[in-house]
Amino acid sequence: MKILLTGGAGYIGSHVAAALVSAGHEVVCFDNLSNSDAAVMDRLEAITGTVIPLVQGDIRDGDALRAALNDHAAGAVIHFAGLKAVGESVAEPMKYYDNNVRGTLTLLEAMRDCGVKTLVFSSSATVYGEPRYLPLDEEHPTSATNPYGRTKLMIEEMLADVAAADGDWRIATLRYFNPVGAHDSGLIGENPNGVPNNLMPFISRVAAGRLNELSVFGNDYDTPDGTGVRDYIHVVDLADGHVAALEAITKNDQPLSTWNLGTGQGYSVLDMVEAFERVNGVRVPYRIAPRRDGDVASCFASPERAARELGWTAERGLDTMCASSWRFERMLATRNAD
Ligand code: NAD
Ligand code: UD1
């Protein structure tokens, strides 16, 4: 079965493409390259030994989607395409509703028209809002604190309605915790435009001397060292979770399934700095800064449902996450020097 990956040239999509090919699946990427580079496809070819086609198109273009689904005889879709910067979503909410919500509706219509009803969707732990208890299981109430989070919630609700109306659909909603790290090859990884919003790419750039110091957003949270605690998951483990989820929904008889993809282990900001310095033999200067609006003290998953129902658990630890992020950062430096 060929699988169409919307947003397949992006950070998570490219790792999932590699994992799917190594699990024996055929893949086609559909991406408008608004936050990625077509050169990723050459790197994927180097990793997988396979040419993965890229269709350059926008998920808000139903005709382009229908053509891609038909031309490539796709039997399933994994839907990564979306905008994901929380701050930008507050400043430009319409851009987020248009791209993420309208884009997903257009994708669902195109899939229905082409008779493709197997879908894996990239959701986020952001849909749990402020945690009422920890670890977060899939039954935890959902809410959103910003437009980005609201687009994920709206899409989840849309998917539930579609699955309830037509039992032929097989939909998996995957709620990612904090994906970090890069492929073992160092060829693909996370390379955000501008100053990174997220912790791990910021740490890498400070270590590389591309940024002066890390601002640690608050050290007065109710956590062991006062800094925010998160569930960091290696992107290669996350990718394997997609393969397991796709294979599960094609076999089971439930139209809609929801799984957390996390490790169940929380690390603080200072844990991350310490591990990155120790594993890579580098320095990451930091200073304590005020709390960032919208941040919670702690957020980590119960990964039990995915373990029980998918037979999937994250295997890579913090040291591997830090080493692979640094390997990718070094690779970028080499590329930029060429
Ligand atoms: P990314 O920006 O690297 O990848 C998204 C890809 O989608 C990019 O290649 C971009 O060019 C493409 N894209 C965006 N809008 C598009 C459109 N209208 N049409 C076609 N292509 C479009 O982001 P990522 O980190 O790989 O995230 C993938 C998905 O996972 C997103 O939906 C994101 O919200 C979700 N997610 C990410 C994280 C994270 O920490 N990275 C956490 C939770 C959820
Ligand atoms: C953020 C988003 C979330 C999104 C996720 C993945 C917010 C409020 N939440 O989650 O919706 O799904 O990214 O893209 O933006 N930190 C620092 N200094 C930094 C950067 C981060 O101290 O320069 C701290 C944060 O306060 C937090 C931790 O590091 O405690 C992780 O932050 P980050 O990587 O941005 O992820 P989240 O905030 O968990």
XYZ file of C-alpha atoms and ligand atoms in Angstrom:
421
model
C 0.000 0.000 0.000
C 1.352 3.430 -0.936
C 1.079 6.097 1.737
C 0.779 9.803 1.026
C 2.455 12.017 3.624
C 1.170 15.580 3.713
C 3.985 17.714 5.132
C 6.306 14.813 4.356
C 9.324 17.064 3.739
C 9.116 18.497 7.273
C 10.880 17.493 10.471
C 8.611 14.670 11.638
C 7.284 13.719 8.196
C 10.776 13.069 6.818
C 11.623 10.741 9.725
C 8.332 8.896 9.263
C 9.042 8.557 5.525
C 12.355 6.863 6.351
C 10.701 4.569 8.919
C 7.893 3.571 6.534
C 10.329 2.695 3.733
C 12.423 0.598 6.082
C 9.236 -1.191 7.201
C 8.569 -2.073 3.547
C 5.966 0.561 2.638
C 5.900 2.823 -0.415
C 5.700 6.544 0.241
C 4.892 9.767 -1.606
C 5.298 13.199 -0.020
C 2.922 16.106 -0.614
C 4.265 19.415 0.683
C 4.103 23.101 -0.243
C 7.633 23.574 1.160
C 6.468 26.545 3.275
C 8.623 25.260 6.150
C 10.933 22.769 4.464
C 13.329 22.276 1.603
C 13.107 19.942 -1.395
C 16.737 18.930 -0.688
C 15.343 16.753 2.111
C 14.184 14.334 -0.591
C 17.803 13.737 -1.719
C 18.798 13.062 1.869
C 15.905 10.631 2.240
C 17.123 8.873 -0.881
C 20.602 8.606 0.648
C 19.102 7.155 3.847
C 16.604 4.741 2.304
C 18.212 3.910 -1.054
C 14.817 4.697 -2.582
C 13.579 7.657 -4.584
C 10.570 9.059 -2.721
C 8.451 11.256 -4.990
C 7.611 14.773 -3.837
C 4.425 16.422 -5.073
C 4.734 20.137 -4.456
C 1.244 21.264 -3.531
C -0.937 22.810 -0.871
C -3.452 20.869 1.225
C -5.963 23.669 0.655
C -5.968 22.701 -3.046
C -8.441 19.814 -3.339
C -7.731 19.174 -7.036
C -3.997 18.855 -6.382
C -4.720 16.411 -3.550
C -7.124 14.320 -5.655
C -4.564 14.181 -8.468
C -1.798 13.099 -6.088
C -3.969 10.430 -4.423
C -5.084 9.023 -7.783
C -1.773 9.311 -9.675
C 0.096 7.523 -6.911
C -2.706 5.072 -6.076
C -2.392 5.989 -2.416
C -4.219 3.739 0.047
C -3.624 5.803 3.185
C -2.603 9.281 4.292
C -0.477 10.475 7.187
C -1.272 14.126 7.735
C 1.592 16.247 9.102
C 1.056 19.418 7.063
C 0.310 22.339 9.332
C 1.630 25.454 10.963
C 2.879 24.967 14.518
C 4.267 28.172 16.067
C 2.184 29.025 19.133
C 3.188 32.728 19.282
C 2.513 33.259 15.585
C -0.907 31.611 15.988
C -1.827 34.203 18.624
C -0.737 37.060 16.339
C -2.224 35.615 13.123
C -5.084 33.279 14.085
C -6.800 33.338 10.682
C -3.649 32.029 9.022
C -3.794 29.020 11.401
C -7.507 28.312 10.940
C -7.051 28.584 7.188
C -3.986 26.407 6.872
C -4.668 23.823 9.574
C -8.468 23.574 9.783
C -9.486 24.426 6.199
C -6.490 22.453 4.934
C -7.583 19.368 6.862
C -11.216 19.678 5.732
C -10.041 19.918 2.122
C -7.872 16.844 2.643
C -10.779 14.860 4.135
C -13.012 15.782 1.180
C -10.330 14.760 -1.312
C -9.778 11.458 0.502
C -13.518 10.738 0.501
C -13.745 11.561 -3.214
C -10.883 9.168 -3.971
C -12.180 6.408 -1.678
C -9.135 6.654 0.624
C -10.387 6.400 4.203
C -7.297 5.481 6.210
C -5.735 8.448 7.971
C -3.148 9.094 10.682
C -3.229 12.634 12.074
C -0.470 14.594 13.880
C -2.075 15.980 17.001
C -0.327 17.306 20.071
C -0.286 17.048 23.849
C -1.261 20.722 23.689
C -4.899 19.470 23.472
C -4.720 18.520 27.175
C -4.385 22.201 28.163
C -3.356 22.761 31.795
C -2.846 19.237 33.252
C -5.385 18.307 35.957
C -3.400 15.172 36.781
C -0.192 13.493 35.657
C 0.742 11.430 33.770
C -1.668 12.508 31.036
C -3.693 9.617 29.652
C -5.945 9.818 26.604
C -9.031 10.239 28.810
C -7.741 13.500 30.302
C -10.154 16.349 29.429
C -9.133 18.444 26.441
C -8.969 22.208 26.105
C -6.867 24.795 24.325
C -5.071 27.905 25.439
C -4.057 29.364 22.062
C -5.210 29.299 18.413
C -2.632 26.647 17.414
C -3.972 24.312 20.106
C -7.531 25.145 19.097
C -6.839 24.100 15.497
C -5.653 20.701 16.770
C -8.764 20.349 18.933
C -11.095 21.410 16.113
C -9.469 18.909 13.786
C -9.770 16.139 16.380
C -13.482 16.953 16.726
C -13.914 17.022 12.952
C -12.270 13.598 12.689
C -14.529 12.183 15.421
C -17.617 13.403 13.539
C -16.389 11.970 10.243
C -15.601 8.603 11.864
C -19.018 8.559 13.587
C -20.860 9.300 10.335
C -19.092 6.706 8.181
C -17.747 3.529 9.779
C -15.521 2.781 6.772
C -12.984 5.339 7.975
C -9.928 4.162 9.916
C -8.485 7.207 11.672
C -5.659 7.403 14.205
C -5.086 10.583 16.154
C -1.562 10.663 17.561
C -0.893 13.115 20.374
C 2.812 13.877 20.326
C 4.608 15.066 23.423
C 7.938 16.866 22.759
C 9.695 15.431 19.696
C 13.461 16.055 19.666
C 16.596 14.581 18.141
C 17.460 13.570 14.617
C 18.025 10.562 12.394
C 21.157 8.490 13.172
C 22.630 9.453 9.789
C 22.674 13.139 10.779
C 21.187 13.858 7.353
C 17.724 14.950 8.467
C 16.609 16.751 11.615
C 14.942 19.882 12.908
C 16.185 23.139 11.420
C 13.676 25.885 12.197
C 13.769 29.194 10.346
C 14.860 32.139 12.483
C 15.303 31.938 16.242
C 13.950 28.596 17.519
C 10.910 28.664 19.841
C 11.530 25.168 21.166
C 14.127 24.139 23.709
C 16.252 21.520 21.958
C 17.014 23.434 18.742
C 17.781 26.480 20.893
C 20.249 24.488 23.026
C 21.939 23.103 19.883
C 22.409 26.560 18.437
C 23.835 27.925 21.685
C 26.271 24.987 21.839
C 27.290 25.696 18.239
C 27.869 29.368 19.036
C 25.092 30.492 16.679
C 23.224 31.958 19.689
C 24.845 33.444 22.791
C 22.918 31.888 25.640
C 19.782 30.027 26.520
C 17.050 31.814 28.459
C 15.590 29.348 30.949
C 11.951 30.401 31.221
C 11.349 30.346 34.977
C 12.991 28.484 37.866
C 10.152 28.872 40.350
C 7.792 26.164 39.111
C 6.631 23.429 41.424
C 9.111 20.913 39.976
C 12.251 19.294 41.486
C 14.635 22.045 40.275
C 12.037 24.761 39.605
C 12.301 24.600 35.787
C 9.622 23.242 33.449
C 9.330 19.475 33.029
C 8.426 17.875 29.676
C 8.241 14.465 28.037
C 10.926 14.591 25.321
C 10.621 11.816 22.768
C 13.219 10.880 20.142
C 11.822 11.615 16.676
C 12.903 8.162 15.434
C 10.842 6.513 18.198
C 7.976 8.827 17.287
C 8.334 7.749 13.650
C 8.178 4.062 14.610
C 4.977 4.876 16.531
C 3.402 6.064 13.266
C 4.275 2.809 11.513
C 2.733 0.845 14.399
C -0.404 3.040 14.422
C -0.910 2.786 10.665
C -0.521 -0.987 10.720
C -2.924 -1.242 13.691
C -5.745 0.798 12.139
C -5.581 -1.092 8.865
C -6.251 -4.289 10.849
C -8.705 -3.193 13.532
C -12.411 -2.559 13.184
C -12.656 0.762 15.020
C -13.174 3.895 12.914
C -11.325 6.159 15.377
C -8.394 5.584 17.731
C -6.350 8.014 19.819
C -2.886 7.326 21.159
C -0.346 9.366 23.108
C 3.184 9.155 21.732
C 5.493 9.942 24.635
C 7.958 8.190 26.904
C 6.229 8.705 30.263
C 9.440 10.250 31.599
C 9.705 13.963 32.418
C 12.935 15.996 32.282
C 13.455 19.582 33.387
C 15.061 22.330 31.317
C 18.206 22.074 33.450
C 18.245 18.260 33.034
C 18.308 18.869 29.281
C 21.147 21.401 29.506
C 23.194 19.110 31.757
C 22.669 16.069 29.510
C 23.498 18.004 26.333
C 26.751 19.328 27.828
C 27.811 15.962 29.284
C 26.985 13.811 26.245
C 28.470 16.152 23.651
C 31.336 17.702 25.610
C 30.104 21.234 24.897
C 29.065 24.251 26.926
C 25.535 25.657 26.935
C 25.608 28.993 28.761
C 22.232 29.947 30.183
C 20.545 32.527 32.354
C 17.316 32.356 34.296
C 14.624 34.479 32.632
C 10.976 35.178 33.497
C 8.356 32.515 32.867
C 6.992 32.304 29.307
C 3.257 33.025 28.963
C 1.174 29.900 28.529
C 3.788 27.451 29.878
C 2.779 24.797 32.394
C 5.032 23.415 35.147
C 4.971 19.768 34.089
C 3.598 17.772 31.188
C 4.261 14.091 30.572
C 2.421 11.174 29.045
C 1.016 7.928 30.105
C 2.254 5.866 27.142
C 0.419 2.763 28.356
C -2.360 2.642 25.784
C 0.116 2.738 22.895
C 2.201 0.024 24.579
C -0.836 -2.192 25.112
C -2.626 -1.644 21.805
C 0.241 -0.949 19.397
C 3.041 -2.924 21.032
C 5.080 0.285 20.726
C 7.232 1.963 23.353
C 9.906 4.626 22.994
C 13.362 3.067 23.281
C 15.834 5.913 22.932
C 16.900 7.782 26.053
C 17.922 11.337 26.761
C 21.604 10.782 25.890
C 20.706 9.505 22.423
C 18.359 12.463 21.907
C 21.159 14.916 22.790
C 23.830 13.120 20.738
C 21.691 12.957 17.609
C 20.619 16.613 17.874
C 24.270 17.620 18.072
C 25.288 15.343 15.185
C 22.654 17.051 13.030
C 23.761 20.528 14.155
C 27.374 19.667 13.190
C 26.171 18.372 9.837
C 24.377 21.677 9.229
C 27.559 23.576 10.063
C 29.488 21.486 7.512
C 26.817 22.056 4.894
C 26.796 25.800 5.510
C 30.585 25.935 5.243
C 30.481 24.248 1.785
P 7.367 21.055 10.084
O 7.024 22.487 9.919
O 8.797 20.661 10.040
O 6.582 20.179 9.001
C 5.327 20.549 8.495
C 5.405 20.432 6.980
O 4.123 20.778 6.438
C 6.421 21.392 6.361
O 7.248 20.672 5.482
C 5.562 22.427 5.624
O 6.212 22.907 4.469
C 4.319 21.623 5.316
N 3.096 22.421 5.183
C 2.603 23.362 6.032
N 1.450 23.858 5.560
C 1.180 23.198 4.401
C 0.137 23.260 3.446
N -0.871 24.136 3.572
N 0.176 22.423 2.388
C 1.202 21.572 2.232
N 2.224 21.466 3.085
C 2.217 22.276 4.162
O 6.677 20.575 11.447
P 6.828 19.209 12.226
O 7.520 19.482 13.503
O 7.349 18.148 11.331
O 5.300 18.947 12.593
C 4.487 18.097 11.819
C 3.095 18.056 12.426
O 3.195 17.593 13.780
C 2.392 19.413 12.505
O 1.033 19.225 12.214
C 2.583 19.829 13.952
O 1.544 20.661 14.405
C 2.539 18.483 14.655
N 3.235 18.507 15.943
C 4.560 18.838 15.997
C 5.220 18.892 17.214
C 6.683 19.273 17.299
O 7.159 19.544 18.396
N 7.428 19.309 16.226
C 4.522 18.593 18.389
C 3.175 18.242 18.308
C 2.538 18.194 17.059
C 5.624 23.931 22.770
C 4.242 24.491 22.545
C 3.284 23.351 22.242
C 3.782 22.544 21.065
C 5.206 22.064 21.374
C 5.805 21.313 20.231
C 4.093 26.568 23.861
C 3.492 27.228 25.056
N 3.808 25.249 23.700
O 5.577 23.048 23.872
O 1.992 23.851 21.956
O 2.934 21.427 20.816
O 6.030 23.203 21.654
O 6.060 22.148 19.150
O 4.788 27.177 23.065
N 12.212 26.626 27.332
C 13.171 27.462 27.856
N 13.866 28.269 27.000
C 13.656 28.264 25.645
C 12.673 27.389 25.120
C 11.951 26.597 25.984
O 13.386 27.492 29.069
O 14.314 29.038 24.928
C 11.473 25.729 28.245
C 9.977 25.950 28.249
O 9.614 26.926 29.200
C 9.463 24.544 28.610
C 10.505 23.618 27.965
O 11.668 24.408 27.778
O 9.502 24.348 29.998
C 10.063 23.054 26.627
O 9.660 24.139 25.784
P 9.319 23.919 24.234
O 10.389 23.128 23.572
O 8.969 25.241 23.654
O 8.033 22.966 24.264
P 6.624 23.146 25.024
O 6.500 24.472 25.658
O 6.430 21.955 25.885
